[in-house]
Short mmCIF file of N, CA, C and O in Angstrom, two decimals:
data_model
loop_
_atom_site.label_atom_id
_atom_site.label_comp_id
_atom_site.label_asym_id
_atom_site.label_seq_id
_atom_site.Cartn_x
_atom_site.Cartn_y
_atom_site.Cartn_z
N UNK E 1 -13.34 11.27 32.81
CA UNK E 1 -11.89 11.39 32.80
C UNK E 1 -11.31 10.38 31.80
O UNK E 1 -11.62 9.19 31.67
N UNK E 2 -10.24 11.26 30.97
CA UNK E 2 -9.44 10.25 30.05
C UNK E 2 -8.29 8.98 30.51
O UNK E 2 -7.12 9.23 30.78
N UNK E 3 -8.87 7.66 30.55
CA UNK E 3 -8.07 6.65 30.56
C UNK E 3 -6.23 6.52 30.17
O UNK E 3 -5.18 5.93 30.42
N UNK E 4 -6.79 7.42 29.51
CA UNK E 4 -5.01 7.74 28.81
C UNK E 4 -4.61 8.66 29.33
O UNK E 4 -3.64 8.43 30.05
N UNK E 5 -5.06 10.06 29.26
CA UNK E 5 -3.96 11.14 29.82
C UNK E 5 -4.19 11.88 31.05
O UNK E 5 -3.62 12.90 31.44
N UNK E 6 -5.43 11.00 31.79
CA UNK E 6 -6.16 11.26 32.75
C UNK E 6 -6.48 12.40 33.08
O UNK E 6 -6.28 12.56 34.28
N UNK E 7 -7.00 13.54 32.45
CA UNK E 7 -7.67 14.66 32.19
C UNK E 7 -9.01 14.58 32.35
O UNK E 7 -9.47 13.57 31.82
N UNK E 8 -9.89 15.35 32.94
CA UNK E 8 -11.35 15.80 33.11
C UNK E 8 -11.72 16.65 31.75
O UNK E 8 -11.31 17.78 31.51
N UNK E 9 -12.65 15.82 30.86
CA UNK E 9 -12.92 16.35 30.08
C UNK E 9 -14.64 16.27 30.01
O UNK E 9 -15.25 15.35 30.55
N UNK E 10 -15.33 17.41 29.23
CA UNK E 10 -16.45 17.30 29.29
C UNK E 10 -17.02 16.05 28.57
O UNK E 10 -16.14 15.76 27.76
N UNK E 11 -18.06 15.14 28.42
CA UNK E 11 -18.36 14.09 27.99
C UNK E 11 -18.42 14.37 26.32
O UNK E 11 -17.76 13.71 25.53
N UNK E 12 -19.11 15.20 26.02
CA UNK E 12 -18.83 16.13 24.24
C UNK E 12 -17.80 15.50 24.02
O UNK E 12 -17.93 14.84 22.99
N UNK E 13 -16.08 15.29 24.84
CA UNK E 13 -15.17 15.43 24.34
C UNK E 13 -14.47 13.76 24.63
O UNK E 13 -13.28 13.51 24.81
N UNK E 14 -15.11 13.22 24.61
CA UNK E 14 -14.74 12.06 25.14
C UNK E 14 -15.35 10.82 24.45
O UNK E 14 -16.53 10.90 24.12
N UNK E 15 -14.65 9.69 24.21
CA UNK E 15 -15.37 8.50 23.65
C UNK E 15 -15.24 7.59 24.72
O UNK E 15 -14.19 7.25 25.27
N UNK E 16 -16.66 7.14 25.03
CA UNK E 16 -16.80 6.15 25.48
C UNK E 16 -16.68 4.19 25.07
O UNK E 16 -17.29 3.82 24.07
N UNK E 17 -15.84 3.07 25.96
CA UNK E 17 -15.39 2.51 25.71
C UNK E 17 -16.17 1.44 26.82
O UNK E 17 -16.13 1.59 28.04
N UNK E 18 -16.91 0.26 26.05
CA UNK E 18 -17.37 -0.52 26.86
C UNK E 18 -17.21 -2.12 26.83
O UNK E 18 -17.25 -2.67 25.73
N UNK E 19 -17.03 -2.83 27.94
CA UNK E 19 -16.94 -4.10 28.18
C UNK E 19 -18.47 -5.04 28.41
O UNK E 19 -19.00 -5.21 29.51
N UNK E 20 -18.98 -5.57 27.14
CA UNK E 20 -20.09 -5.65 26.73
C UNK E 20 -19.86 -7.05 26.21
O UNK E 20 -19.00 -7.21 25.34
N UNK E 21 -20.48 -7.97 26.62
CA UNK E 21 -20.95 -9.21 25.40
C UNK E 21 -19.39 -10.17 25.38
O UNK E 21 -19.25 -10.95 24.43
N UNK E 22 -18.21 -10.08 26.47
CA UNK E 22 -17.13 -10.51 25.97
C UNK E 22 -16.54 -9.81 24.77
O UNK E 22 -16.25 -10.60 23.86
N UNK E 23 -16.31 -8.74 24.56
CA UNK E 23 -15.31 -7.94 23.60
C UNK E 23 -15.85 -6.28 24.06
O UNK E 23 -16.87 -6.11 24.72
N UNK E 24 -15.09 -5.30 23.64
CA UNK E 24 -14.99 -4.05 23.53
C UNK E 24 -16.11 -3.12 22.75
O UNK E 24 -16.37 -3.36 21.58
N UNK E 25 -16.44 -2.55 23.13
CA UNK E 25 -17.15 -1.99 21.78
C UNK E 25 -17.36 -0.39 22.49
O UNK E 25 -17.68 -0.14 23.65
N UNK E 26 -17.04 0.70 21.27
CA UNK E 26 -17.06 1.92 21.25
C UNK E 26 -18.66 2.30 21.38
O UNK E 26 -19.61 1.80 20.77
N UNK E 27 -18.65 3.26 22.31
CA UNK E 27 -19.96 4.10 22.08
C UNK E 27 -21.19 3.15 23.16
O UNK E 27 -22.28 3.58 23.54
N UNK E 28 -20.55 1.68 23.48
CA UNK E 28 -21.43 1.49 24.00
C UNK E 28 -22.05 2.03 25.24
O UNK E 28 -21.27 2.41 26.12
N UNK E 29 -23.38 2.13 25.45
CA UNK E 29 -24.25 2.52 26.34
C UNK E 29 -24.37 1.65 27.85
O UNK E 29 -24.52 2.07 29.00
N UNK E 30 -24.23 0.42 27.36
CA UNK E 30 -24.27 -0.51 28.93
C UNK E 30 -23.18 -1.21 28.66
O UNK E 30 -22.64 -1.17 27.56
N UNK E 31 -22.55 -2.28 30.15
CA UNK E 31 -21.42 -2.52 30.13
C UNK E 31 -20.31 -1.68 30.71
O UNK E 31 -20.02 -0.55 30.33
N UNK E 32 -19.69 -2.39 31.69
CA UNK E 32 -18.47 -1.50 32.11
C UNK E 32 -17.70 -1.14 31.46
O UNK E 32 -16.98 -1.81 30.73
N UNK E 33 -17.72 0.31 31.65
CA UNK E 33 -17.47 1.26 31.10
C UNK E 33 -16.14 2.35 30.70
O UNK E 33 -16.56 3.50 30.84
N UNK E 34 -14.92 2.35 30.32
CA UNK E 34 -14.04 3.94 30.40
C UNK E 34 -13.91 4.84 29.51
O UNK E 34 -14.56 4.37 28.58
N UNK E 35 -13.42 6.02 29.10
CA UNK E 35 -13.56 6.68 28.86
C UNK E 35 -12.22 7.61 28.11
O UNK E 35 -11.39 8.19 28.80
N UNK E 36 -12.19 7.61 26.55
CA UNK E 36 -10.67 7.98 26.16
C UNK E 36 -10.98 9.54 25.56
O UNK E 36 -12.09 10.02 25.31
N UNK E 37 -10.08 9.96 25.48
CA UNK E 37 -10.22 11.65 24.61
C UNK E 37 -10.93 11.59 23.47
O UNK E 37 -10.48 10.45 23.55
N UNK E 38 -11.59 11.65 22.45
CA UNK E 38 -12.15 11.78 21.40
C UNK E 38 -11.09 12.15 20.11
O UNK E 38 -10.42 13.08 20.55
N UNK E 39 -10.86 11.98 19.39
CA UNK E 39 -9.41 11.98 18.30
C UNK E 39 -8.19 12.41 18.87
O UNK E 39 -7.48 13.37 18.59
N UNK E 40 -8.07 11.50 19.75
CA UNK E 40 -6.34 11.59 20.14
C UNK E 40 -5.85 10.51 20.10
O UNK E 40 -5.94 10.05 21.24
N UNK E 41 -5.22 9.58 19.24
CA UNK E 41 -4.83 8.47 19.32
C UNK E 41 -3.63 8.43 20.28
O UNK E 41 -3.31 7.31 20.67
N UNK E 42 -2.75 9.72 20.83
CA UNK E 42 -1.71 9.40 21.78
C UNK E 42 -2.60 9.03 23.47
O UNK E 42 -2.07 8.40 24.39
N UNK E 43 -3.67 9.48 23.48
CA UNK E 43 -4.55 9.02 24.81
C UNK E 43 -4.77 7.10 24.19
O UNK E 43 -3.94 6.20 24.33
N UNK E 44 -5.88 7.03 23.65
CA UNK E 44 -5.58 5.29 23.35
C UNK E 44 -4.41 4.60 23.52
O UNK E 44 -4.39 3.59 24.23
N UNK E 45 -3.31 5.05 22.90
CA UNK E 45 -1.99 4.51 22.78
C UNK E 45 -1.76 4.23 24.46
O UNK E 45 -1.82 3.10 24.94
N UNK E 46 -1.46 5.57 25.32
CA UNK E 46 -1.11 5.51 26.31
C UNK E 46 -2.21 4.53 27.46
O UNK E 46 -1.83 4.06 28.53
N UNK E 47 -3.69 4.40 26.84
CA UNK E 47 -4.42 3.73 27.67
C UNK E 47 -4.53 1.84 27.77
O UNK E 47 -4.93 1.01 28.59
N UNK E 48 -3.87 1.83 26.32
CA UNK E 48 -3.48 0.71 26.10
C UNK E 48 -2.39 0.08 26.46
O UNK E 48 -2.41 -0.89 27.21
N UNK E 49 -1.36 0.57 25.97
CA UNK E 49 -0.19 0.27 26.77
C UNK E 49 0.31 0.42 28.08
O UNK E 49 1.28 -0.27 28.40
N UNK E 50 -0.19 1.23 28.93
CA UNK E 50 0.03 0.90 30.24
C UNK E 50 -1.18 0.02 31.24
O UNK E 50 -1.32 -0.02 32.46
N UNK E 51 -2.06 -0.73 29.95
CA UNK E 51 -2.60 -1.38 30.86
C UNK E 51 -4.16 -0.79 31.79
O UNK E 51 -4.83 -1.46 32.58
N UNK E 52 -4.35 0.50 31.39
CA UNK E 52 -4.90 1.58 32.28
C UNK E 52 -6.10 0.88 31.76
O UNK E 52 -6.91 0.79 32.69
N UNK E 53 -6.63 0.27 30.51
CA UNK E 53 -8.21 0.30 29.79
C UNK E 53 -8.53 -0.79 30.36
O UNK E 53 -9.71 -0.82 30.71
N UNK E 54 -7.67 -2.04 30.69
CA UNK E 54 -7.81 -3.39 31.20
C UNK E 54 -8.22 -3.35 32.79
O UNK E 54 -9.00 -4.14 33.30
N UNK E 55 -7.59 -2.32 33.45
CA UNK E 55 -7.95 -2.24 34.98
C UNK E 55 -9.04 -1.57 35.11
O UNK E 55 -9.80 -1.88 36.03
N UNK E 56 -9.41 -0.40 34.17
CA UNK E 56 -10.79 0.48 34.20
C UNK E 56 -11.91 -0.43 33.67
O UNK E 56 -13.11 -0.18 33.81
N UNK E 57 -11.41 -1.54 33.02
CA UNK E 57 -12.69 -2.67 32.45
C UNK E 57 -12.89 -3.41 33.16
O UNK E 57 -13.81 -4.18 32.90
N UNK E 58 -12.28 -3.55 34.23
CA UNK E 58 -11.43 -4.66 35.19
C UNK E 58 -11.86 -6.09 34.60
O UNK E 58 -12.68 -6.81 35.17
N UNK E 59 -11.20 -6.41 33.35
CA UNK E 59 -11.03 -7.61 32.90
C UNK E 59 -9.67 -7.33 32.12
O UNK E 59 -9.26 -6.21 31.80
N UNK E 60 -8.95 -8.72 31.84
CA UNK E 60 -8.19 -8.84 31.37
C UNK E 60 -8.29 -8.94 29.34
O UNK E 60 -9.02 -9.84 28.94
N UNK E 61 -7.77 -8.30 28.51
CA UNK E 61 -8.28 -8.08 26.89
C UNK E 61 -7.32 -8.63 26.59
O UNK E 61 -6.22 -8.42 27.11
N UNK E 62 -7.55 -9.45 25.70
CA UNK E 62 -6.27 -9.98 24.92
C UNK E 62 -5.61 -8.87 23.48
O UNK E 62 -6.10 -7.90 22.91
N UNK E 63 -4.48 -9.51 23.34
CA UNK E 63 -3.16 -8.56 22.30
C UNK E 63 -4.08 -8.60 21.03
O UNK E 63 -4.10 -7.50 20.47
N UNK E 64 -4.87 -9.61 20.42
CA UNK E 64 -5.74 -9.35 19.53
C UNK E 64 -6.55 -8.53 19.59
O UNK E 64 -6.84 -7.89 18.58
N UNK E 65 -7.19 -8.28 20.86
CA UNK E 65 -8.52 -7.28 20.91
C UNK E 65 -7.68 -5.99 21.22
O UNK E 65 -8.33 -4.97 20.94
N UNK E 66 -6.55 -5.77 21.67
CA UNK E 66 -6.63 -4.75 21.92
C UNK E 66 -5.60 -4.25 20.90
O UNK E 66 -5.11 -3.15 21.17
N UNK E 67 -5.16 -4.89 19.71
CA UNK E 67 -4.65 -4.12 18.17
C UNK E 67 -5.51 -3.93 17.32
O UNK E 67 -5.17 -3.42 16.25
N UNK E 68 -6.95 -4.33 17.58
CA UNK E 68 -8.26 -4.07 16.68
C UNK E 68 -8.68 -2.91 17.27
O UNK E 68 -9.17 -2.08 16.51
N UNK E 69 -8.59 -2.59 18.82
CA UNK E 69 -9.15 -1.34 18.79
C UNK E 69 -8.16 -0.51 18.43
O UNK E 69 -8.33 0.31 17.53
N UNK E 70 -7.03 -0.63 19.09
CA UNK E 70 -5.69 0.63 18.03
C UNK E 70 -6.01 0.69 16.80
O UNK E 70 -5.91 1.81 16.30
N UNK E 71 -6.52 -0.46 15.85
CA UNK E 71 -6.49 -0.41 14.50
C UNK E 71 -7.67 0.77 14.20
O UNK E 71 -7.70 1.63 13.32
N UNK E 72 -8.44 0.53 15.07
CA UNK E 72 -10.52 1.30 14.77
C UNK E 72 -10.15 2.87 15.50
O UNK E 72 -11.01 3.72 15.27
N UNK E 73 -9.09 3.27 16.25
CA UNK E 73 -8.91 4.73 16.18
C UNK E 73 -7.44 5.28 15.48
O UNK E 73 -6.91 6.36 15.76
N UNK E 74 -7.08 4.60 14.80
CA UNK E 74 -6.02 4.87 13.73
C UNK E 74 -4.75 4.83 14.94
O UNK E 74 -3.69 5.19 14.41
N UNK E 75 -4.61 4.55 16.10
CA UNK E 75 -3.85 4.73 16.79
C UNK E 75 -2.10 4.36 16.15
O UNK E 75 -1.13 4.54 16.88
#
């Protein structure tokens, strides 16, 4: 399910988003884990800004880390 527009989507259609090593990283395999639409930057947008990616990571990301990942899906 998408973090952002909270839709059931098949995994094909979905990028995975992981809390790994102290920072974020796309695609990762281990590490807690969520899950955004695959080229929709209005799902990121919305998963970011309401906070939704920080509670599904359940850690807190700072305003730096989380305008580098807006920056890495063109959001």
């Amino acid at each position: 399910m998408c973090v952002g527009c909270r839709q059931r989507r098949p995994t094909s259609q979905l990028i995975r988003l992981a809390w790994h090593e102290d920072d974020v990283r796309l695609g990762a395999k281990n590490g807690r884990g969520a899950w955004v639409c695959a080229g929709s930057p209005a799902c990121v947008d919305e998963a970011l800004k309401g906070g939704r990616l920080s509670k599904a990571l359940r850690t807190a990301i700072s305003p730096a880390r989380l305008a580098g990942l807006k920056d890495s899906f063109g959001a």
